N, C-alpha and C. Protein backbone atom coordinates (compact mmCIF):
# COMPACT_ATOMS: atom_id res chain seq x y z
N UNK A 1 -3.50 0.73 19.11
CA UNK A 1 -2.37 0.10 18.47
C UNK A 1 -1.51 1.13 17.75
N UNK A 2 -2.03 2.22 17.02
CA UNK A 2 -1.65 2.97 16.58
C UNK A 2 -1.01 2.62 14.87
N UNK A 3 -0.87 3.46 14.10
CA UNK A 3 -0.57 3.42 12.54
C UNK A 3 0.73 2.45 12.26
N UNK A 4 0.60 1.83 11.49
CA UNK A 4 1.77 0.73 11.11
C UNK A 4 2.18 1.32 9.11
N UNK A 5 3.50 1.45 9.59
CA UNK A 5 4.13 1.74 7.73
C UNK A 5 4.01 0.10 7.31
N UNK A 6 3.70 0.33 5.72
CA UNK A 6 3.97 -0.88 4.82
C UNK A 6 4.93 -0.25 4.08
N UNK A 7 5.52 -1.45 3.55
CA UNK A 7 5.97 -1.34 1.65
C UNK A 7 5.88 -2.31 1.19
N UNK A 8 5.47 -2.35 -0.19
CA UNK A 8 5.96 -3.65 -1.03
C UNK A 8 6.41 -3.26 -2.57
N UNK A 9 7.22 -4.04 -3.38
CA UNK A 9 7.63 -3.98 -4.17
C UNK A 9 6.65 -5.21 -5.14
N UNK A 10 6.86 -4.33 -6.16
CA UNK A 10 5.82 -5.36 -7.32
C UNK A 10 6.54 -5.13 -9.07
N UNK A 11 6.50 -6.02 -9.80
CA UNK A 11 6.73 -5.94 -11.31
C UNK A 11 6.00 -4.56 -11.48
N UNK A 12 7.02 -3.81 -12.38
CA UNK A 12 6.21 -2.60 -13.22
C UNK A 12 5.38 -3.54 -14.52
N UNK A 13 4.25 -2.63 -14.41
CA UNK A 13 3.46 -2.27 -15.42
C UNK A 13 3.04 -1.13 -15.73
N UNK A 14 2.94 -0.44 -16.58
CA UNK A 14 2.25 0.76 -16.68
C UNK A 14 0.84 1.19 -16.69
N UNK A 15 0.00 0.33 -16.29
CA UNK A 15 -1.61 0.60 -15.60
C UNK A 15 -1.24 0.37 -14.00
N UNK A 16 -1.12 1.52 -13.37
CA UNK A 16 -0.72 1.59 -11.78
C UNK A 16 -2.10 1.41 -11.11
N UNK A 17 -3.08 1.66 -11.62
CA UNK A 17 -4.25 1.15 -10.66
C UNK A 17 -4.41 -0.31 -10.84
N UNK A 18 -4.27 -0.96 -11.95
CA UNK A 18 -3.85 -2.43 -12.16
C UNK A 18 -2.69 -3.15 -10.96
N UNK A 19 -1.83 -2.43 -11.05
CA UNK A 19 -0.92 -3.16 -10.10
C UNK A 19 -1.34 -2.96 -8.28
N UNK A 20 -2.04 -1.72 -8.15
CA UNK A 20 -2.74 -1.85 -7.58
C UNK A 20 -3.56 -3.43 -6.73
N UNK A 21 -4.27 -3.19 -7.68
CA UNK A 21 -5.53 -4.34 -7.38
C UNK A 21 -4.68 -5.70 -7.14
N UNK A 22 -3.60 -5.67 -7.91
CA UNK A 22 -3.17 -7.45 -7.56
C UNK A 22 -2.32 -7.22 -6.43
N UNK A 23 -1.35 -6.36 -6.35
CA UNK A 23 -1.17 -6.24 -4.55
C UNK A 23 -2.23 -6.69 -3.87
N UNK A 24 -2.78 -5.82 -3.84
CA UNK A 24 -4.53 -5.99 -2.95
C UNK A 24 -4.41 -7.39 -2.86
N UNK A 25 -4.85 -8.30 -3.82
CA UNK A 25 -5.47 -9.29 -4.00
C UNK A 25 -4.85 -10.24 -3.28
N UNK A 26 -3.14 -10.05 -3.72
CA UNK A 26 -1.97 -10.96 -3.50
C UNK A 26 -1.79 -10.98 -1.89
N UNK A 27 -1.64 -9.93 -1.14
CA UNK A 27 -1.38 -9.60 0.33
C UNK A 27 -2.91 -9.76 0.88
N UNK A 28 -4.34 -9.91 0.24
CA UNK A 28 -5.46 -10.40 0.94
C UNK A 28 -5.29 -12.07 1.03
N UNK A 29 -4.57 -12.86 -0.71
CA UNK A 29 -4.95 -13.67 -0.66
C UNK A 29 -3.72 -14.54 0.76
N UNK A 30 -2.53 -14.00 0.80
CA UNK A 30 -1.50 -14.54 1.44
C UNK A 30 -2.05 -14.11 3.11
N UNK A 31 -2.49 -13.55 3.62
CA UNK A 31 -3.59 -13.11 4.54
C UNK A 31 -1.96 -12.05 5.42
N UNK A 32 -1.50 -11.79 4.25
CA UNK A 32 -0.29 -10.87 5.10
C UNK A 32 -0.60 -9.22 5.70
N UNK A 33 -1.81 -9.36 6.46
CA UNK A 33 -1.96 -8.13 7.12
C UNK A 33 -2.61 -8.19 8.67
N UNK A 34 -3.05 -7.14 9.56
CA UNK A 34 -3.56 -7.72 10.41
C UNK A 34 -5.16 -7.42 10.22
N UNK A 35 -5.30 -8.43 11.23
CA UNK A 35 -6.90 -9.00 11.65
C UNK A 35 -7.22 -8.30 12.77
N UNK A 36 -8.59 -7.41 12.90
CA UNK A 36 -9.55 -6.76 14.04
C UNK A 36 -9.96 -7.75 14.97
N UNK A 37 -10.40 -8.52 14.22
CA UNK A 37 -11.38 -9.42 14.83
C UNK A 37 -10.61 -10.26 16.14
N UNK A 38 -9.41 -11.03 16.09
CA UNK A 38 -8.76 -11.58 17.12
C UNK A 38 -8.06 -10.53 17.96
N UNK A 39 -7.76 -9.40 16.96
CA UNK A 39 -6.91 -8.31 17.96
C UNK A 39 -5.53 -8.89 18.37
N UNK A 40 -4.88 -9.70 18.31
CA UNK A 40 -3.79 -10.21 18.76
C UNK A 40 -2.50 -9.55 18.03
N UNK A 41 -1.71 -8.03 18.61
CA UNK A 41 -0.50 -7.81 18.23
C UNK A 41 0.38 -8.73 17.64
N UNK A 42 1.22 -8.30 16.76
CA UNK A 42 2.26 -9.02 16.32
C UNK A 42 1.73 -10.82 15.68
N UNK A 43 0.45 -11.05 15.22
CA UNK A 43 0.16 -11.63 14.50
C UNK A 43 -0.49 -11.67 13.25
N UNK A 44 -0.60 -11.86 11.81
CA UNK A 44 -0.80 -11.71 11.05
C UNK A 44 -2.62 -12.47 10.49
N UNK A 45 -3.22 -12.21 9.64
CA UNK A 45 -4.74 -12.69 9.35
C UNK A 45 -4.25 -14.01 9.34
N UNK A 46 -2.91 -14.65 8.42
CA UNK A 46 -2.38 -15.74 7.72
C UNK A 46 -2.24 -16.73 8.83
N UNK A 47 -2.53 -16.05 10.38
CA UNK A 47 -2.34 -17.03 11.61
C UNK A 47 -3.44 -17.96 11.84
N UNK A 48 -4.43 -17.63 11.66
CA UNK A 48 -6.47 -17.91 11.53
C UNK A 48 -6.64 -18.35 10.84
N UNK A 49 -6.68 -20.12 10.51
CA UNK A 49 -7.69 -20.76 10.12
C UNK A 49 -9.24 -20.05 9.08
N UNK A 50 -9.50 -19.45 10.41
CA UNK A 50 -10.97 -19.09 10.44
C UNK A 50 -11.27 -17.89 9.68
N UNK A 51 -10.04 -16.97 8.94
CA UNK A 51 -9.81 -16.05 8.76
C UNK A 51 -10.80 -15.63 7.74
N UNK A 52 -11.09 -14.01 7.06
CA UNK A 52 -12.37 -13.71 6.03
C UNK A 52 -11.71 -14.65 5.10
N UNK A 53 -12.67 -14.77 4.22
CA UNK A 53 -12.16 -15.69 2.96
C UNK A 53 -12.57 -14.79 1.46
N UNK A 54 -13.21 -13.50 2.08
CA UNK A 54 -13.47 -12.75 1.01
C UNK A 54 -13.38 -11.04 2.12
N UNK A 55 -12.83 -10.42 0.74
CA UNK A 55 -12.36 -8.62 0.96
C UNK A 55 -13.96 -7.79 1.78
N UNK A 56 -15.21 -8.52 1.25
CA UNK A 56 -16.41 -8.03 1.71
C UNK A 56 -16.38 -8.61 2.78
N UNK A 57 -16.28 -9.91 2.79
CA UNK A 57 -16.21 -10.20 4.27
C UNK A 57 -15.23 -9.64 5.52
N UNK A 58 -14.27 -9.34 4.85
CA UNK A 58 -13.21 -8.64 6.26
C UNK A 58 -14.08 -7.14 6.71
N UNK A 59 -14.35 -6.49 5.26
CA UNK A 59 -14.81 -5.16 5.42
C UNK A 59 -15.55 -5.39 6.31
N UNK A 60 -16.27 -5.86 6.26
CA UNK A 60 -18.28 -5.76 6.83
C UNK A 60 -17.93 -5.63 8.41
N UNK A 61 -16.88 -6.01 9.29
CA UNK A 61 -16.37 -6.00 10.30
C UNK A 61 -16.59 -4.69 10.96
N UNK A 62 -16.95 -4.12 11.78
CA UNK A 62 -16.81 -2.79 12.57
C UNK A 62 -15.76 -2.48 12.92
N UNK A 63 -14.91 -3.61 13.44
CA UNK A 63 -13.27 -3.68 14.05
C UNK A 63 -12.41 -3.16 13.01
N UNK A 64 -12.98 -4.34 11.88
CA UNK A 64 -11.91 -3.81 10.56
C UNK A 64 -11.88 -2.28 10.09
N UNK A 65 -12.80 -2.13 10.25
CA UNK A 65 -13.80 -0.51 9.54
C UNK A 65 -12.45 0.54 10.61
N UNK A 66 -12.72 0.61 11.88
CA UNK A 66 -11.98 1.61 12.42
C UNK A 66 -10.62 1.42 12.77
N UNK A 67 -9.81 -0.22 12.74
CA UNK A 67 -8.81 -0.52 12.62
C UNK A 67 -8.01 -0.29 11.57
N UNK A 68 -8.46 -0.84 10.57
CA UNK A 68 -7.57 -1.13 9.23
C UNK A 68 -7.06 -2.69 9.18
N UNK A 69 -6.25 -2.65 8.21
CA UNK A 69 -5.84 -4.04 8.18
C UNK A 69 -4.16 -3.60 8.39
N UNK A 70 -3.55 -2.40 8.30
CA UNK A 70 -2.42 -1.94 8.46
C UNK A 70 -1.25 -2.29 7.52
N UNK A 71 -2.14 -2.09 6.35
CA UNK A 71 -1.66 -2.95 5.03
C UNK A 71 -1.97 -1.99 3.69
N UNK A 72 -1.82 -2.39 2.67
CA UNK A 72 -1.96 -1.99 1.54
C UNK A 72 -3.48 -2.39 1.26
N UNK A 73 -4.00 -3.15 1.77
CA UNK A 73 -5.83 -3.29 1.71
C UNK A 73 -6.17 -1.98 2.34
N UNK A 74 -6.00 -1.54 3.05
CA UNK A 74 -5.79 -0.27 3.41
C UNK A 74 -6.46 1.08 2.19
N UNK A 75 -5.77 0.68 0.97
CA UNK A 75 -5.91 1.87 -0.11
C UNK A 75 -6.84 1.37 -0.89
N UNK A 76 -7.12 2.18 -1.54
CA UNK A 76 -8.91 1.15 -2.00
C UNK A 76 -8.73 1.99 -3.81
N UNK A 77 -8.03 3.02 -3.81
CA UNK A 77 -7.85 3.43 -5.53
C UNK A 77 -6.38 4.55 -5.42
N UNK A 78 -6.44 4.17 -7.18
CA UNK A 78 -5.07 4.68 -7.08
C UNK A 78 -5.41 6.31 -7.42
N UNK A 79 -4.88 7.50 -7.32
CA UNK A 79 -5.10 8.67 -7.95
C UNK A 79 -4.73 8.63 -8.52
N UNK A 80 -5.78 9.63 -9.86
CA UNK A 80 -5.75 9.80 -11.25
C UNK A 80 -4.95 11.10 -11.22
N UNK A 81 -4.35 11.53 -12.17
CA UNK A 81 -3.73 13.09 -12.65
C UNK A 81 -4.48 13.72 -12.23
N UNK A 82 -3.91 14.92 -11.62
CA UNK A 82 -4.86 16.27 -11.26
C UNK A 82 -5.82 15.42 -10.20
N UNK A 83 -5.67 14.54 -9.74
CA UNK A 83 -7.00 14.16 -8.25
C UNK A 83 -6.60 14.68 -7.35
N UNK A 84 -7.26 14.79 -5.99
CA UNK A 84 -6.80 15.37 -5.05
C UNK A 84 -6.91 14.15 -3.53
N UNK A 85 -5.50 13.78 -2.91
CA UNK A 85 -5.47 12.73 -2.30
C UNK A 85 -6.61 12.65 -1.22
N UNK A 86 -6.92 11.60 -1.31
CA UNK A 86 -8.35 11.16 -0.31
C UNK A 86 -7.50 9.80 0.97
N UNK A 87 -8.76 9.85 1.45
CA UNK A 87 -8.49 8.44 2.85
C UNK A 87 -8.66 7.24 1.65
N UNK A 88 -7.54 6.70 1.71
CA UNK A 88 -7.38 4.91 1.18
C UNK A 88 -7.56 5.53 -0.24
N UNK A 89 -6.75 6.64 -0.77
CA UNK A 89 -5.83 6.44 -1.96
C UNK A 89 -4.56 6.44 -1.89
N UNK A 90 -3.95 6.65 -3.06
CA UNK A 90 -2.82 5.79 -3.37
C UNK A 90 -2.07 7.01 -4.60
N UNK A 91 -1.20 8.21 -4.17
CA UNK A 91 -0.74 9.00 -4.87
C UNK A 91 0.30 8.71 -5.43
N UNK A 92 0.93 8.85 -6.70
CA UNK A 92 2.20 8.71 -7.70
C UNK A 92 3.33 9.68 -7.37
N UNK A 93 4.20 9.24 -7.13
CA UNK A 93 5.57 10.46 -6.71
C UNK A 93 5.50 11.15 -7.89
N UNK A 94 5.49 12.26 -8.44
CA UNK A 94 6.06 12.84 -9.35
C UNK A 94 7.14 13.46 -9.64
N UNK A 95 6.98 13.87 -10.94
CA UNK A 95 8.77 14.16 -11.18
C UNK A 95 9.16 14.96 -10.53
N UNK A 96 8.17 16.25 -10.36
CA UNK A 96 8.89 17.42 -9.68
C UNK A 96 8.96 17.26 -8.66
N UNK A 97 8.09 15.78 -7.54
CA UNK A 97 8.69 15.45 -5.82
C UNK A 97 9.96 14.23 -6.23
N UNK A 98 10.03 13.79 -7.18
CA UNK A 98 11.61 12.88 -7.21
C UNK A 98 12.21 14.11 -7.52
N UNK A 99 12.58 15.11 -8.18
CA UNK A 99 13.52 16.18 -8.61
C UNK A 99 13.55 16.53 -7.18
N UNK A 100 12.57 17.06 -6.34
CA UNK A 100 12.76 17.54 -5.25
C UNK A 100 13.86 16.83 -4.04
N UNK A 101 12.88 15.39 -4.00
CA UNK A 101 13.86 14.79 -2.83
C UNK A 101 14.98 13.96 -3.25
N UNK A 102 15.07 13.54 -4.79
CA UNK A 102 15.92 12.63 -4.99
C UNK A 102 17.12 13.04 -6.29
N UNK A 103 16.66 14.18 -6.28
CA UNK A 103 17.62 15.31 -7.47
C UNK A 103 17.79 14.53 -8.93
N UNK A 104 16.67 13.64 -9.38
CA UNK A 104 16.31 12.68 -10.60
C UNK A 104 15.25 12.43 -10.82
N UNK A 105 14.81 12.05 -11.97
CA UNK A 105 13.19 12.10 -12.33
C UNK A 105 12.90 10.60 -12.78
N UNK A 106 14.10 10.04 -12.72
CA UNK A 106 13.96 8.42 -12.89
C UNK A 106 14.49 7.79 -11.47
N UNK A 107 13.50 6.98 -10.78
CA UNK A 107 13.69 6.81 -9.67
C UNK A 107 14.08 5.30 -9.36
N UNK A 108 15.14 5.13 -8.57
CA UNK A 108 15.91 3.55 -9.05
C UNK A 108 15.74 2.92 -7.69
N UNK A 109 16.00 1.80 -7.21
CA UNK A 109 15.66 1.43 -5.95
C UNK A 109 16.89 2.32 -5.09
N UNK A 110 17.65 2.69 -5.11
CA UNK A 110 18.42 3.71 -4.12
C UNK A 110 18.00 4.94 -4.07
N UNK A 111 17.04 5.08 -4.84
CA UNK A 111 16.26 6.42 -4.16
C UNK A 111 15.38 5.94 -3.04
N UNK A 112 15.04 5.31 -3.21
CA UNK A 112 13.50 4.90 -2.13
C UNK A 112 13.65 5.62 -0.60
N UNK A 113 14.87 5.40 -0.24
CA UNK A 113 14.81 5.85 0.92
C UNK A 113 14.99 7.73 1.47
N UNK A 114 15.28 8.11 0.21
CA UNK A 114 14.86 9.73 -0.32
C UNK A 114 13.74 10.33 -0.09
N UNK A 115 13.08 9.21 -0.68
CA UNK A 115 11.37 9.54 -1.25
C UNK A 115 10.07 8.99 0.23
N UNK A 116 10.75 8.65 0.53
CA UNK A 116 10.16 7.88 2.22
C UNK A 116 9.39 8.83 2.59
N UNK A 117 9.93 9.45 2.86
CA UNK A 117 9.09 11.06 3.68
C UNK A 117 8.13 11.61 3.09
N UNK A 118 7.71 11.26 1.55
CA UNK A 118 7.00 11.83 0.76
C UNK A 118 5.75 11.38 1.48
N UNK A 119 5.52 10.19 2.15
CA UNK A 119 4.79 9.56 2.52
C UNK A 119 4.53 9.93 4.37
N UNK A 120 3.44 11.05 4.55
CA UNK A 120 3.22 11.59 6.09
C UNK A 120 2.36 11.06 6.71
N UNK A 121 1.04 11.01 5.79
CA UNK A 121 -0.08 10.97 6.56
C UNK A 121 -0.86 9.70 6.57
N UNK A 122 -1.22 9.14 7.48
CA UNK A 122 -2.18 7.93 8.10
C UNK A 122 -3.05 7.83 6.89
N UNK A 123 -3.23 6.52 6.25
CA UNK A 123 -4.50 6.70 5.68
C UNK A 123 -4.47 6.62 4.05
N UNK A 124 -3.22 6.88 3.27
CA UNK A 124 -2.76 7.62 2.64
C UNK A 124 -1.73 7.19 2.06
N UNK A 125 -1.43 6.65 1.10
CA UNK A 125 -0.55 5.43 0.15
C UNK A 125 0.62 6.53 -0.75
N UNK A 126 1.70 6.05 -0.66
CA UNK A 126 2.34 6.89 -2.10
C UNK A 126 2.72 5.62 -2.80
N UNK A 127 3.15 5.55 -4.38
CA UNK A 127 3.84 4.45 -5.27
C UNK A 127 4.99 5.61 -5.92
N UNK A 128 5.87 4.56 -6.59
CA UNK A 128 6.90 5.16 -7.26
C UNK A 128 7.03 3.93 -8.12
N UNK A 129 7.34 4.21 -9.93
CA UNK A 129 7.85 3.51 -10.41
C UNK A 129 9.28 3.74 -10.59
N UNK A 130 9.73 2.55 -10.49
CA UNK A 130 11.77 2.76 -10.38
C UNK A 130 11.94 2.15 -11.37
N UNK A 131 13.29 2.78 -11.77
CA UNK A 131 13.70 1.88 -13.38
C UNK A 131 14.99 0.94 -12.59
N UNK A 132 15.48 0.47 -13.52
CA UNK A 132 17.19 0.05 -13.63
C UNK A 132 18.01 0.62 -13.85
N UNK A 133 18.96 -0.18 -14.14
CA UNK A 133 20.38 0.68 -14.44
C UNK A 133 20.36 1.37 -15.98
N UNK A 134 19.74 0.68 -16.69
CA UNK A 134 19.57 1.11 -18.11
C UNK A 134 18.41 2.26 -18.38
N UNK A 135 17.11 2.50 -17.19
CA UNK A 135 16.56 3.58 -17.72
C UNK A 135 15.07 3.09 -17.54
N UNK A 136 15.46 1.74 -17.77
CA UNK A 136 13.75 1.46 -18.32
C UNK A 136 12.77 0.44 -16.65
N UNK A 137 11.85 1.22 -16.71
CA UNK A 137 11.10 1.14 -15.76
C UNK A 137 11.06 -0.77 -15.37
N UNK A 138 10.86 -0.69 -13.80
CA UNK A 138 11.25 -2.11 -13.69
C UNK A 138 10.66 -2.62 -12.33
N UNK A 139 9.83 -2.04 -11.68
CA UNK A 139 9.16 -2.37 -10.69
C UNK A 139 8.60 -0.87 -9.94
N UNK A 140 7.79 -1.58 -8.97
CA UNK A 140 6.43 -0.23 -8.45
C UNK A 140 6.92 -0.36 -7.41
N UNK A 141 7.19 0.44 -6.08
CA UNK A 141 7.51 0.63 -4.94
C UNK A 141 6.03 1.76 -4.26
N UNK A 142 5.50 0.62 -3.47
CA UNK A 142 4.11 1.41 -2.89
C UNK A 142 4.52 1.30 -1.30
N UNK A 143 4.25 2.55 -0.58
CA UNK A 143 4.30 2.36 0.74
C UNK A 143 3.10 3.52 1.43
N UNK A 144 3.32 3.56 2.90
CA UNK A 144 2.49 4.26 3.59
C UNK A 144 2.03 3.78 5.24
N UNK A 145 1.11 4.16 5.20
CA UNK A 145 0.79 4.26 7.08
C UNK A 145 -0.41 4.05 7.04
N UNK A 146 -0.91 3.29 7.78
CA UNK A 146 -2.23 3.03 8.29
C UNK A 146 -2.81 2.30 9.17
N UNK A 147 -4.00 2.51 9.73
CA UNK A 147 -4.41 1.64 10.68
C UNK A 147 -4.30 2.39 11.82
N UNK A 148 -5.55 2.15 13.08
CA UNK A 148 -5.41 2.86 14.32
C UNK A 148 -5.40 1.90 15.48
């Protein structure tokens, strides 16, 4: 099938592994990703009845395991300062990659498409918090690639 990009947009908060987890939760509970198990392109888990009804239960799958869900279930923690990015984390743009690609260190939804590229590798989540027009932080922009 090969790697599928996500994004989603979520309320800022400032605990990013927090916002994290309710993505997760929100796009497991809405079943908005895909399913191993039926294999059926271009349909979503949310199509199945029969679908996991719990995150252990999708995991435990072999299909799921080497597929993915091609989703933000996908990333499993967010990186801490100074971590070094792993398979199914979830790295923070920083100032000096918004200074880089977006020539600002406050990043507004018209950067996003600047900062896109920040995001290469399979496996492998970036977030950005964006402010408003006034400055002050105002939603999380998480995207990335995954799934085989």
């Amino acid at each position: 099938m090969g790697a599928s990009g996500w994004s989603y947009y979520v309320e800022y908060q400032p605990d990013l592994s927090k916002a994290l987890d309710e993505l997760r939760a929100r796009i497991f509970a809405e079943g908005d990703y895909w399913w191993a198990e039926p294999s059926e392109i271009g349909k979503s888990a949310s199509d199945y009845p029969d679908r996991p009804r719990t995150e252990e239960e999708l995991w435990s799958s072999e299909s799921v395991q080497e597929s993915g869900t091609h989703s933000i279930l996908d990333m499993q923690e967010m990186l801490r300062p100074g971590g070094k990015p792993d398979y199914g984390t979830v790295e923070p743009v920083s100032e000096a990659e918004a200074l880089q690609c977006a020539g600002v260190t406050t990043l507004t939804r018209a950067h996003v498409e600047k900062i896109a590229d920040l995001a290469t590798q399979r496996w492998f989540g970036r977030c950005a918090v964006l402010h408003d027009d006034a400055g002050q932080p105002a939603e999380i922009y998480f995207w990335g690639f995954s799934g085989d």
